[in-house]
XYZ file of C-alpha atoms in Angstrom:
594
model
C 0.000 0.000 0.000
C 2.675 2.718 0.734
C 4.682 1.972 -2.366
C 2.008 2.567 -4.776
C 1.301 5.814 -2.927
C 3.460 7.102 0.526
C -0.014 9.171 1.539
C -2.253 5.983 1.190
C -1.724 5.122 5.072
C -3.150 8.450 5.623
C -6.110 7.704 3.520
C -6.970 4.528 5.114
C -6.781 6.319 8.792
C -8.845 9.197 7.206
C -11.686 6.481 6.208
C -11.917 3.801 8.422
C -10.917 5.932 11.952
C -11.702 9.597 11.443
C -15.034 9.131 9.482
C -16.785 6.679 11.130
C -15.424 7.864 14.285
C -15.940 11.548 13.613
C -19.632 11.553 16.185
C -17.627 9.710 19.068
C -14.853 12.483 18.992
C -17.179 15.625 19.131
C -19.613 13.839 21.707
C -16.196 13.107 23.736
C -15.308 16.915 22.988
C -18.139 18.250 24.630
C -18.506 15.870 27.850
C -15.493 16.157 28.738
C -15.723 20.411 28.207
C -18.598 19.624 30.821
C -16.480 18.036 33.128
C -13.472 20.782 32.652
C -15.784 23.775 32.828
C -17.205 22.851 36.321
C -14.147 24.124 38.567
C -14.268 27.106 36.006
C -17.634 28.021 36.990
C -17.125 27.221 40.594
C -14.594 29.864 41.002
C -16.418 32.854 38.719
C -19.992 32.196 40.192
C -19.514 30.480 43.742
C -22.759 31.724 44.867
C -24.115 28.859 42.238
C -21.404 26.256 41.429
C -18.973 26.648 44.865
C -19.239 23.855 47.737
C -22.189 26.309 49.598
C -23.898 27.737 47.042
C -26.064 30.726 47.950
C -27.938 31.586 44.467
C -28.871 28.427 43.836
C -30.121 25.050 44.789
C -27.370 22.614 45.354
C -29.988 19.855 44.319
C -30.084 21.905 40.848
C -26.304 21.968 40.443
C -25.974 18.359 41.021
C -28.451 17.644 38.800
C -26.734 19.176 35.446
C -24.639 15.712 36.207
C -27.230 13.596 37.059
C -29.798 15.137 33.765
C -26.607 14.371 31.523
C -26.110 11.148 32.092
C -29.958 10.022 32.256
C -29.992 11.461 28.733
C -27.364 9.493 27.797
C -28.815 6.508 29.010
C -32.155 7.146 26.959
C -30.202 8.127 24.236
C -28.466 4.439 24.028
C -32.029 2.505 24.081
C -33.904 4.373 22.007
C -31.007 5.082 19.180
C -30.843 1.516 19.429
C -34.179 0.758 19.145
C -34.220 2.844 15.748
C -30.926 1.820 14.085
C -32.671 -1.788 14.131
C -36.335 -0.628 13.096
C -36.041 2.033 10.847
C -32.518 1.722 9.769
C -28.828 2.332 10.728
C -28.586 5.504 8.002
C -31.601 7.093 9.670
C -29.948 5.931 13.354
C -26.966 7.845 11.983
C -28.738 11.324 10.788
C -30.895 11.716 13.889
C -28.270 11.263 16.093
C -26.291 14.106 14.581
C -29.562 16.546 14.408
C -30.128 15.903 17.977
C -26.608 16.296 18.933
C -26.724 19.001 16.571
C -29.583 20.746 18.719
C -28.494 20.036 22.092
C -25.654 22.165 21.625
C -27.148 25.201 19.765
C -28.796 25.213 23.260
C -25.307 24.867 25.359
C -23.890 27.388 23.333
C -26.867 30.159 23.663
C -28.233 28.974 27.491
C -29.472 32.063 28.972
C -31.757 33.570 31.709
C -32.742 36.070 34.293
C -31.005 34.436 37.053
C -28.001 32.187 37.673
C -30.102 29.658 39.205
C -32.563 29.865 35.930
C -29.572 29.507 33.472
C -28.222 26.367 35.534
C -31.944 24.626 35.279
C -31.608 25.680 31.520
C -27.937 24.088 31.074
C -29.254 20.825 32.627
C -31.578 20.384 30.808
C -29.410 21.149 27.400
C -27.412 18.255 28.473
C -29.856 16.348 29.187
C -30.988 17.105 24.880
C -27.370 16.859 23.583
C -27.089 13.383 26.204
C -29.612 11.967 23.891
C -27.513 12.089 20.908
C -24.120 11.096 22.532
C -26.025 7.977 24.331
C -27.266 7.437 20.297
C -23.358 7.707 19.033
C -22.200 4.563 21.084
C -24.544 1.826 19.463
C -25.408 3.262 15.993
C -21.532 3.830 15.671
C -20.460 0.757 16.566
C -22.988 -1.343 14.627
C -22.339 0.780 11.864
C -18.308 0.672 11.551
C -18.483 -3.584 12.197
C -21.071 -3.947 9.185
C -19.058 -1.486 7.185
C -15.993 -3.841 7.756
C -17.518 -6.879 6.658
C -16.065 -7.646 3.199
C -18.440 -8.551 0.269
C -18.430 -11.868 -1.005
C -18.183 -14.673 0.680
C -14.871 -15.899 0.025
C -13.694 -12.514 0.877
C -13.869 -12.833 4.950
C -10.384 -12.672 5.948
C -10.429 -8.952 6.400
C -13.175 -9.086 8.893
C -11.871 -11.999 10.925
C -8.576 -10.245 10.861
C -9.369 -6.575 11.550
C -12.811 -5.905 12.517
C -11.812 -4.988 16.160
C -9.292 -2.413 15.049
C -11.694 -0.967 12.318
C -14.102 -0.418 15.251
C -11.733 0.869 18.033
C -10.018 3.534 16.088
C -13.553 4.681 15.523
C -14.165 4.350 19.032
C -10.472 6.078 20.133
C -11.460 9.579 18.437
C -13.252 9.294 21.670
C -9.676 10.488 22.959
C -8.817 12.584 20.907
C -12.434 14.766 21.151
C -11.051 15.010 24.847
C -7.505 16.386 24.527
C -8.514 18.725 21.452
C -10.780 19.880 24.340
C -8.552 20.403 26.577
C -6.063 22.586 24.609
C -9.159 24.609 22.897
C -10.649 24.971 26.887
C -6.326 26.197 27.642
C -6.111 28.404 24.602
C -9.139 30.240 24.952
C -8.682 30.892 28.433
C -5.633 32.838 28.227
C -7.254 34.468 25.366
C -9.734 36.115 26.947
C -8.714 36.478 30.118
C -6.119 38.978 30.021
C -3.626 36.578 28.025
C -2.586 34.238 31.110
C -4.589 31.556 32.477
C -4.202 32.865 35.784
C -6.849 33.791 38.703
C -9.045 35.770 38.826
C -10.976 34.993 36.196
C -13.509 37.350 35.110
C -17.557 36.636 33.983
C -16.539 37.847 30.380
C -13.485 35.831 29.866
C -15.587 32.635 31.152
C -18.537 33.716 28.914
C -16.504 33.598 26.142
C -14.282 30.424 26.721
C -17.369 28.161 27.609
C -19.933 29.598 24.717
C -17.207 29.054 21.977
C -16.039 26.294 23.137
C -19.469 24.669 22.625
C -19.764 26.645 19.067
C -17.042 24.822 17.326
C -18.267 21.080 17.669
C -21.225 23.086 16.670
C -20.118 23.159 13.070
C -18.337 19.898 13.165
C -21.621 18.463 13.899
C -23.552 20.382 11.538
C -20.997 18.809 8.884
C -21.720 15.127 10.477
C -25.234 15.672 9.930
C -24.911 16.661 6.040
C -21.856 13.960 5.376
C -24.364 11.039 7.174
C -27.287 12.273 4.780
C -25.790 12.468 1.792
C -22.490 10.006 1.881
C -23.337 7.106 3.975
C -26.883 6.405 1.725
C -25.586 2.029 1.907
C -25.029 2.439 5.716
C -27.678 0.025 6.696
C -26.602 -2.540 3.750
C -26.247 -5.550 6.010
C -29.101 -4.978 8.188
C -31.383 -4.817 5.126
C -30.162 -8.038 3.931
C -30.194 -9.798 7.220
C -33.977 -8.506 7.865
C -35.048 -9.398 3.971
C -33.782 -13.052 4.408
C -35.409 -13.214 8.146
C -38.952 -11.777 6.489
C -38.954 -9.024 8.781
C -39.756 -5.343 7.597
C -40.176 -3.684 10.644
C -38.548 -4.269 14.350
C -37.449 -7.861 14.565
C -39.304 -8.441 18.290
C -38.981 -12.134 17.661
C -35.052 -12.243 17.084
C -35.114 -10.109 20.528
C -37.386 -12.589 22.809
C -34.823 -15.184 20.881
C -31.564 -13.461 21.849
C -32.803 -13.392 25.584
C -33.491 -16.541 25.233
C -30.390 -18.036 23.641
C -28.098 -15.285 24.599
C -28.972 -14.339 27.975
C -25.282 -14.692 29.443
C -24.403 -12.770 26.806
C -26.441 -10.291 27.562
C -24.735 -10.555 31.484
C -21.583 -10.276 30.131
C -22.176 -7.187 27.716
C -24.201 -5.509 30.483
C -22.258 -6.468 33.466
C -19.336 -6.096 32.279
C -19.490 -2.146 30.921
C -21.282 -1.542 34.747
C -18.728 -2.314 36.499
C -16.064 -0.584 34.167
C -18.367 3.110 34.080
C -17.637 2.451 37.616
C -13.759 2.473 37.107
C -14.138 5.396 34.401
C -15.484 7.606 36.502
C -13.694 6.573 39.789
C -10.125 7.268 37.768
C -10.550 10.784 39.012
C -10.204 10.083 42.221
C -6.552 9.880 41.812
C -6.274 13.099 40.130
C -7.866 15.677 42.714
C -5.816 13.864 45.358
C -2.427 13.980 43.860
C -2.675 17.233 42.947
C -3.472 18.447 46.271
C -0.175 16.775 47.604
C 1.875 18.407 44.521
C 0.611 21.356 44.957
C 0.309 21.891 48.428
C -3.672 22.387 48.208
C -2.772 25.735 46.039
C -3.533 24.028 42.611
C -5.054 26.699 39.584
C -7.455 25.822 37.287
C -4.764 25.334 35.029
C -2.671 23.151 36.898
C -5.676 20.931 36.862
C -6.678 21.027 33.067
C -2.515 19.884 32.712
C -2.565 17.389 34.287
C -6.491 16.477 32.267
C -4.009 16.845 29.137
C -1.068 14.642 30.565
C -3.616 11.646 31.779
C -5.388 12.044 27.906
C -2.188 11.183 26.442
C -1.896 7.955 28.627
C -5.187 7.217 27.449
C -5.078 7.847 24.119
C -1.548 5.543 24.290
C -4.360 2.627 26.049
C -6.642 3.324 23.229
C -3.842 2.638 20.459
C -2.352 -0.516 22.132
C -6.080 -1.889 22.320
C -6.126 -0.867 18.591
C -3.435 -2.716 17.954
C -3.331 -6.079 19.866
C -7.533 -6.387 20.308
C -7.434 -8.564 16.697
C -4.259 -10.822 18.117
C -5.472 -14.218 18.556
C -2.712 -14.490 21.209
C -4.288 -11.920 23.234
C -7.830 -10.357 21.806
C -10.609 -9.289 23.207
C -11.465 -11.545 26.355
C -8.397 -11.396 27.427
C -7.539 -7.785 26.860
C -10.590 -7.373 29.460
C -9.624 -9.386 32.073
C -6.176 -7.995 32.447
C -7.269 -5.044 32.245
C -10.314 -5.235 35.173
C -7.710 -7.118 37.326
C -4.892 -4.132 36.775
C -7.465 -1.186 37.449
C -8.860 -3.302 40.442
C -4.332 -3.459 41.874
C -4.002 0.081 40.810
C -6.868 1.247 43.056
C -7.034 -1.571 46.150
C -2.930 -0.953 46.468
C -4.049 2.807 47.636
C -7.315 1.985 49.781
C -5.341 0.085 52.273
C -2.560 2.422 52.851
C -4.443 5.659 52.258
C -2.550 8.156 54.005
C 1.231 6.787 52.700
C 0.173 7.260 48.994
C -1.812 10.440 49.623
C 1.442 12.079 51.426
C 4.665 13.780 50.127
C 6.384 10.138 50.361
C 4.234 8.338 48.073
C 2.710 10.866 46.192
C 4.779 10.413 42.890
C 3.909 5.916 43.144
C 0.060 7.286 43.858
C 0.541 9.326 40.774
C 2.288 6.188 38.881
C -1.197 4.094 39.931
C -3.440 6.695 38.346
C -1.632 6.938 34.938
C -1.549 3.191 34.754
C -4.980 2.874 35.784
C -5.644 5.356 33.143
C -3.996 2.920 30.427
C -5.373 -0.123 31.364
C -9.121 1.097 31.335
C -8.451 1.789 27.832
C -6.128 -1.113 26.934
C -8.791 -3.489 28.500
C -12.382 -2.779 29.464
C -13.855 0.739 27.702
C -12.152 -0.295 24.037
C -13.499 -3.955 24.771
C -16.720 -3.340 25.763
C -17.660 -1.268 23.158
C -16.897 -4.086 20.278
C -17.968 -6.831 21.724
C -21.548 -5.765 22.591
C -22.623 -5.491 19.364
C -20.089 -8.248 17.907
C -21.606 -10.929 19.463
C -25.131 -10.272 18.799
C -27.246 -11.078 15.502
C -27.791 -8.364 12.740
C -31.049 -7.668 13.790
C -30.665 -6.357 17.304
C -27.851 -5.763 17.212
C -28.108 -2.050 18.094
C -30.704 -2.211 20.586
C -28.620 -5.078 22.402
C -25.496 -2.717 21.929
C -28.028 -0.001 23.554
C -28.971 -2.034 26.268
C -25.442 -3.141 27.606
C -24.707 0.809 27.203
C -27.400 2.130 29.213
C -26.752 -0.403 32.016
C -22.838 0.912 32.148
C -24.172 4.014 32.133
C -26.078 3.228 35.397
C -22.626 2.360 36.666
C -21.412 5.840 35.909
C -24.549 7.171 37.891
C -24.128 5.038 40.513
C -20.878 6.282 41.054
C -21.824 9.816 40.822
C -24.586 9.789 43.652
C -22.418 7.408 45.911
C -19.389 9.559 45.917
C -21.294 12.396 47.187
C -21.889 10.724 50.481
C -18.977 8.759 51.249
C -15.448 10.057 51.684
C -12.431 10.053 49.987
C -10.920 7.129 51.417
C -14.178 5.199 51.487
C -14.160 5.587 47.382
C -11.080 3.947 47.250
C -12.471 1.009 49.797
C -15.482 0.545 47.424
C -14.456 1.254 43.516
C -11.706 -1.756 43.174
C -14.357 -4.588 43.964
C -16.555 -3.696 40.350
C -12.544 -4.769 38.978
C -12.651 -8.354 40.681
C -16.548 -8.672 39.657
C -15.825 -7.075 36.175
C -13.229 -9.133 35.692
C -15.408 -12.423 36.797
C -18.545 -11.646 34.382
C -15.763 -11.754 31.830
C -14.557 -15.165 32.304
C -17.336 -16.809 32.980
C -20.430 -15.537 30.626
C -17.914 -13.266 27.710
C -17.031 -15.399 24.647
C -14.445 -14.897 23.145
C -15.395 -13.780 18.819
C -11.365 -12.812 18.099
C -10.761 -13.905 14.949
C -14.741 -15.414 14.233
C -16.114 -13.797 11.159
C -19.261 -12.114 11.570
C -20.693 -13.239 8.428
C -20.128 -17.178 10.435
C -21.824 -16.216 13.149
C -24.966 -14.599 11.288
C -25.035 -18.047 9.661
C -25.449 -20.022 12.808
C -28.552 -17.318 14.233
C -29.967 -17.999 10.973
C -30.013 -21.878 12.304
C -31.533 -20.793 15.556
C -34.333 -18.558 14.204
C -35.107 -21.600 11.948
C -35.256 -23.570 15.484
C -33.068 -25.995 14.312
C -29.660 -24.975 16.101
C -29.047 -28.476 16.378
C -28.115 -29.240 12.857
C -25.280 -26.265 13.189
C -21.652 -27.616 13.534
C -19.722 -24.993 12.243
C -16.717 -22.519 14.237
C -19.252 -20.351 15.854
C -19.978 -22.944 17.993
C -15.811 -23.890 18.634
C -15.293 -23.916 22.580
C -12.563 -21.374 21.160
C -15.603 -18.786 20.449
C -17.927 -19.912 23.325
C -17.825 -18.466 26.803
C -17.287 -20.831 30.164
C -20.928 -20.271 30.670
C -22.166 -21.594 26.795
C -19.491 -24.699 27.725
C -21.037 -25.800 30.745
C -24.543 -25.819 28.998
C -23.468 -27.909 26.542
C -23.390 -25.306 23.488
C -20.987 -26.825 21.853
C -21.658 -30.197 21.715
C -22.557 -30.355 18.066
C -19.367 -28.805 16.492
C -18.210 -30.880 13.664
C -16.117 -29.221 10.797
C -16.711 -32.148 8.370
C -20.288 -32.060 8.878
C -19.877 -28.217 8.939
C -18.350 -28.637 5.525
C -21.019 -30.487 3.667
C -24.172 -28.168 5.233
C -22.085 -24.965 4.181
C -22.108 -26.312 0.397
C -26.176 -27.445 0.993
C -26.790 -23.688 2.271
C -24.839 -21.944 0.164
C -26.079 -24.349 -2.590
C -30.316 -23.262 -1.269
C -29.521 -19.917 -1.737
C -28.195 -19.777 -4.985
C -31.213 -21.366 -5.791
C -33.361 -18.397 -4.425
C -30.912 -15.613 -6.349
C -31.500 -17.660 -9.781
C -35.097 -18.159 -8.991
C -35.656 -14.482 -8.267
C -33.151 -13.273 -10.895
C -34.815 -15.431 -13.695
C -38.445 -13.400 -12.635
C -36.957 -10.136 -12.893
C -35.489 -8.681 -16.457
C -34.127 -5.885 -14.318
C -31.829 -8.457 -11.918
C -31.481 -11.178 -15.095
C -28.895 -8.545 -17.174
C -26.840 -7.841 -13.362
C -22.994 -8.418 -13.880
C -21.561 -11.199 -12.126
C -19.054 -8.524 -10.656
C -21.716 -6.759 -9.142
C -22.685 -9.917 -7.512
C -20.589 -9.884 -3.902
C -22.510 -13.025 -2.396
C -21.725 -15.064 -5.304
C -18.313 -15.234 -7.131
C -17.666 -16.283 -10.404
C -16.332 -19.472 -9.362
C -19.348 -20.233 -7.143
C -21.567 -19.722 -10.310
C -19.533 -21.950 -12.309
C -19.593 -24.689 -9.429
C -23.424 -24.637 -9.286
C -23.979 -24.561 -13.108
C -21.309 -27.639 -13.511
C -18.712 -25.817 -15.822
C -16.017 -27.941 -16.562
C -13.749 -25.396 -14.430
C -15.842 -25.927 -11.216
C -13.831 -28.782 -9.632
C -12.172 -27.029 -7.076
C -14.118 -23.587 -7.125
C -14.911 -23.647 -4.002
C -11.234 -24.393 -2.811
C -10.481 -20.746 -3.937
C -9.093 -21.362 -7.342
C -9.872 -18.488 -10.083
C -12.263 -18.910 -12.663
C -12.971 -17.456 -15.934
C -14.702 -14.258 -15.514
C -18.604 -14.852 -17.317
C -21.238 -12.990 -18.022
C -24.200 -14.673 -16.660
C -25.724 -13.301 -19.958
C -23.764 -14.628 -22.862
C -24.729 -16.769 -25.011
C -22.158 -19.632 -23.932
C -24.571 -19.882 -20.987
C -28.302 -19.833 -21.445
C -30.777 -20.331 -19.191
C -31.153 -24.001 -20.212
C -27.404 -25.045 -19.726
C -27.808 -22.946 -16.059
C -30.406 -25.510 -15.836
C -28.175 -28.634 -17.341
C -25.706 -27.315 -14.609
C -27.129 -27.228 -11.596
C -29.005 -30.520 -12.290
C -25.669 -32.050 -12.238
C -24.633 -30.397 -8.872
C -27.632 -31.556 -7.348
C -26.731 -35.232 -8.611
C -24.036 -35.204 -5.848
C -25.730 -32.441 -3.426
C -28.421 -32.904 -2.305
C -30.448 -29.098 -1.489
C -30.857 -27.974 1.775
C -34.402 -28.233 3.910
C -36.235 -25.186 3.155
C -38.848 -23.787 6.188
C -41.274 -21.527 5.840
C-alpha cells in the first residue's frame, strides 16, 4: 500500500478511523468540556457552582450531572431501538440533528437568574445526552457492518481486523477530549487577560465556555450533512439480514430469541461495561488527590486542566495498544478485558489500604504512577473492549438495541458512582471502587465469549439456524469452545461442532440460496442482465460450481475462474439448468422452512 502511494496510510486512517469515528470524537469533545468547565464556573460564580452555594439550589447543580447522564442513558435505548427498526442511516442522521440541537442550546443557554440559566444548562445536556447515548450503538454497529467484506470468500479482512476498524472509531473518543482540553487552555488565556491565571472574570468565562461549545457546533452540523448524503448504503447488512429473516419492521422475535439463547451474553455485555463506568469515573479520584499533595492544596485551574491533558495522552496511548493487539489471537478481546479489570482493580485496592502513605509527600509520585496506569489499562482493557464486543456478538437484527442495552446499564454504573461519591469520603471511594474490577473481571470469564478472529458473516449463519429452530443441525466454528464463553461450555453449546459435517451443510446452504438468487433473478429482467461482478454473495467461481462448468472442480477451494457474463450466449438459461441438475446429482439441497 505505501509503495504505490506514501499518503495511502493516511487515507486509510482518514476512512476507516476519522469518518466513522468523527460523532464519538465531538460527543467526547463536549462531555469532557462539561467536566473541565465545572471548577471554572465554581470559582467565577460560587454563589451557584462553589461547595455552599447561595444563588442556587445545590440539588439543581448536582443535577446538570445527574440530567446528563440520564440522557445518555435514553439516548443508548432508544437510538438503538431505531438503528434496528427504521434503519442504521436514519440511526446515523438523527443522532447528529439531535446532537446538533443540544448544543445550539449549550452554546446560547441564557436567563434572568443564575439559578434559571443552571436549570436551563441541565436540561441542554440532558438534549445533547440523547444524541451522545445514540453515538455509542449506531456507531459501533455501523463501523463492524461497514468492515464486513463482500463476497463470501472474501472474509479474511473481517476476521482479521474488525476490532481495530471499530476501536479507532471508538479512540477519536480520545482525541475529542484532549482537542478539548487545549481549545478549553487556549481560549482561556485568550480572553482572560492573556494568562490563564486567577481571577478569572464573567466575560473571559462567557466567552471560553460559549465558543467552546460553538465549534463542535459546526463539526456536527458537517456530520449531519456527510451522514445524509455520503453514507446512503449504511444500513446494507441490516437490510439483507432482515429481507432473508422476512422481517420489515422491528425484529421483536429475534429479541425474545436473543434473551433466550443469549442471555449470558447479555450478562456479560451488560455487566461487564457496569462495572467498568464504575472504574471510568472513579479514575478521578486519583487526580484531585495527587494534585493536592503536589501542589500543596494551592492548585489553579490550570494546573488541573494539565494534568487532564497529561492523563489524555496515557489514554489515548491505552486506546492505540487496544487498537493494535484487540485482533491478536494471542491476546484479543477476552483477554484484553480481564487484564485489564484485574490491573485497574491493583491500581486502586494498592491505595485503599494504605491511604494516608500514597496520599502524602512520600508516596505521592507511586500514587501518581497508579493513576496513569490505571488510566492505560481502562483503555487497553475494558472501555475499548466493551464497546466491540456488545454489538459483535449479537445477531444483525438487534444488534443495536442489544449494543443499547449493555450501554445504558454501564451508564447506570457511571450514575451510581456519581450519587455514591457524594456521600462517602475520599478514602471510602477507594475502599469501594476496586471490587466492580474483581466482579468485572469475573462476568468476563465466565459468561464473555471470546469472537477474536470469528467472522461475523459465520456467526450470522449459525442465528440464521436458531431462528429456523433448528440450532441443532449447526456444527460450524461459531460454535468452537474457542468462540464460546465458560458459561455456553457448561450448557453444553458446543456439543454439536463438527467441521466435516460443517463442511457439507455450508455447500447445501450456500447451494439453497443460490437457488433463491437464480429463482428471483430469472423473474426479474431488471436483476437477469446484473454483472456477475456486481454480484458480492456469489463469485464467479461459485456460479460456475453450481452450473457444472467444466472449471468448477475445485471452485470452491479458492481457485480463479474465468470471468462470465451470466448473460452470454455460452450460458443460457437451459445449460444454467443442465448445470445445476448435475450439482444436485451429488448435493443434495438444503431443507427449506417456511
Amino acid at each position: 500500500m505505501f509503495k504505490n502511494d506514501p499518503l495511502s496510510p493516511v487515507a486509510w486512517y482518514f476512512r476507516n478511523a476519522i469518518l466513522p469515528g468523527a460523532g464519538l470524537g465531538l460527543e467526547g469533545y463536549v462531555l469532557f468540556s462539561i467536566g473541565n468547565l465545572e471548577p471554572l464556573f465554581g470559582s467565577v460564580w460560587s454563589t451557584c457552582w462553589g461547595k455552599h452555594p447561595t444563588e442556587c439550589s445545590k440539588d439543581w447543580v448536582s443535577a446538570v450531572q445527574y440530567l446528563e447522564i440520564i440522557g445518555i442513558m435514553v439516548g443508548q435505548v432508544f437510538v438503538g431501538i431505531i438503528g434496528d427498526w427504521i434503519g442504521r442511516r436514519w440511526g446515523l442522521i438523527q443522532d447528529a440533528l439531535v446532537m446538533l440541537l443540544g448544543l445550539c442550546l449549550l452554546t446560547g443557554s441564557w436567563a434572568a437568574t443564575l439559578q434559571g440559566w443552571v436549570i436551563m444548562y441541565g436540561w441542554s445536556l440532558f438534549v445533547y445526552g440523547i444524541g451522545v447515548g445514540g453515538e455509542y450503538p449506531i456507531t459501533a454497529t455501523s463501523s463492524m457492518e461497514n468492515a464486513v467484506s463482500s463476497g463470501r470468500m472474501s472474509t479474511r479482512d473481517d476476521r482479521l481486523h474488525r476490532g481495530r476498524k471499530v476501536t479507532m472509531a471508538f479512540l477519536m473518543q480520545g482525541w475529542g477530549q484532549f482537542v478539548n482540553q487545549v481549545v478549553l487552555i487556549v481560549l482561556l488565556i485568550i480572553f482572560n487577560r492573556g494568562h490563564g491565571n486567577p481571577p478569572y472574570s464573567m466575560t473571559a468565562t462567557q466567552y471560553t465556555f460559549r465558543l467552546s461549545f460553538a465549534f463542535p457546533a459546526i463539526g456536527t452540523l458537517w456530520l449531519a450533512y456527510y451522514r445524509t448524503w455520503k453514507m446512503k448504503s449504511a444500513g446494507k447488512q441490516l437490510e439483507k439480514a432482515k429481507k432473508k429473516a422476512h422481517v420489515t419492521g422491528y425484529d421483536v422475535q429475534s429479541m425474545k430469541m436473543v434473551v433466550n439463547n443469549f442471555g449470558g451474553r447479555l450478562l456479560a455485555t451488560a455487566g461487564g461495561w457496569f462495572c467498568n463506568d464504575v472504574f471510568f469515573y472513579g479514575n478521578k479520584l486519583f487526580q484531585s488527590q495527587f494534585i493536592n499533595v503536589i501542589t500543596g492544596n494551592q492548585g489553579t485551574l490550570m494546573t488541573t486542566w494539565t494534568w487532564n491533558l497529561v492523563n489524555v495522552v496515557v489514554s489515548l496511548a491505552g486506546y492505540y495498544t487496544a487498537s493494535m493487539t484487540i485482533d491478536n489471537k494471542m491476546y484479543g478481546r477476552k483477554t484484553m478485558q480481564q487484564v485489564g479489570f484485574l490491573m485497574c482493580f491493583i491500581m486502586f485496592v494498592v491505595p485503599a489500604f494504605n491511604y494516608e502513605y500514597y496520599t502524602s509527600p512520600a508516596g505521592v509520585h507511586a500514587f501518581q504512577a497508579m493513576y496513569f496506569l490505571s488510566s492505560f489499562f481502562n483503555q487497553f482493557g475494558p472501555n475499548s473492549v466493551t464497546f466491540l464486543v456488545a454489538g459483535e456478538v449479537y445477531p444483525t437484527q438487534i444488534r443495536a438495541s442489544a449494543h443499547g442495552f449493555s450501554a445504558m446499564v454501564g451508564k447506570a454504573g457511571a450514575l451510581l458512582a456519581a450519587i455514591l461519591y457524594g456521600y462517602i469520603s475520599d478514602q471510602n471511594k477507594f475502599y469501594v471502587v476496586p471490587w466492580f474490577g474483581l466482579a468485572g473481571m469475573l462476568i468476563t470469564l465466565i459468561w464473555l465469549p471470546d469472537t477474536t478472529g470469528l467472522d461475523l458473516k459465520e456467526q450470522e449463519r449459525r442465528w440464521q439456524y436458531i431462528l429456523e429452530g433448528r440450532d441443532n443441525e449447526y456444527h460450524g466454528i461459531a460454535i468452537h469452545p474457542q468462540h464460546l464463553s465458560v458459561w455456553e461450555r457448561w450448557m453444553g453449546v458446543g456439543k454439536n461442532y463438527h467441521p466435516d459435517l460443517d463442511t457439507k451443510a455450508k455447500i447445501k446452504d450456500l447451494r439453497a440460496e443460490w437457488d433463491d438468487r437464480e429463482a428471483a433473478r430469472a423473474a426479474s429482467d431488471a436483476e437477469s442482465v446484473t454483472p456477475i461482478d456486481d454480484d458480492g454473495d456469489f463469485t464467479d467461481e461459485i456460479h460456475d460450481y453450481f452450473r457444472g462448468a467444466t472449471n468448477s472442480g475445485n471452485s470452491l477451494k479458492g481457485k480463479k475462474g474465468k470471468k462470465q457474463d451470466r448473460t452470454s450466449p455460452s450460458m443460457s438459461n437451459d445449460d444454467a439448468s443442465l448445470g445445476a441438475q448435475s450439482v444436485n446429482e451429488k448435493i443434495e439441497p438444503a431443507p427449506r422452512t417456511n
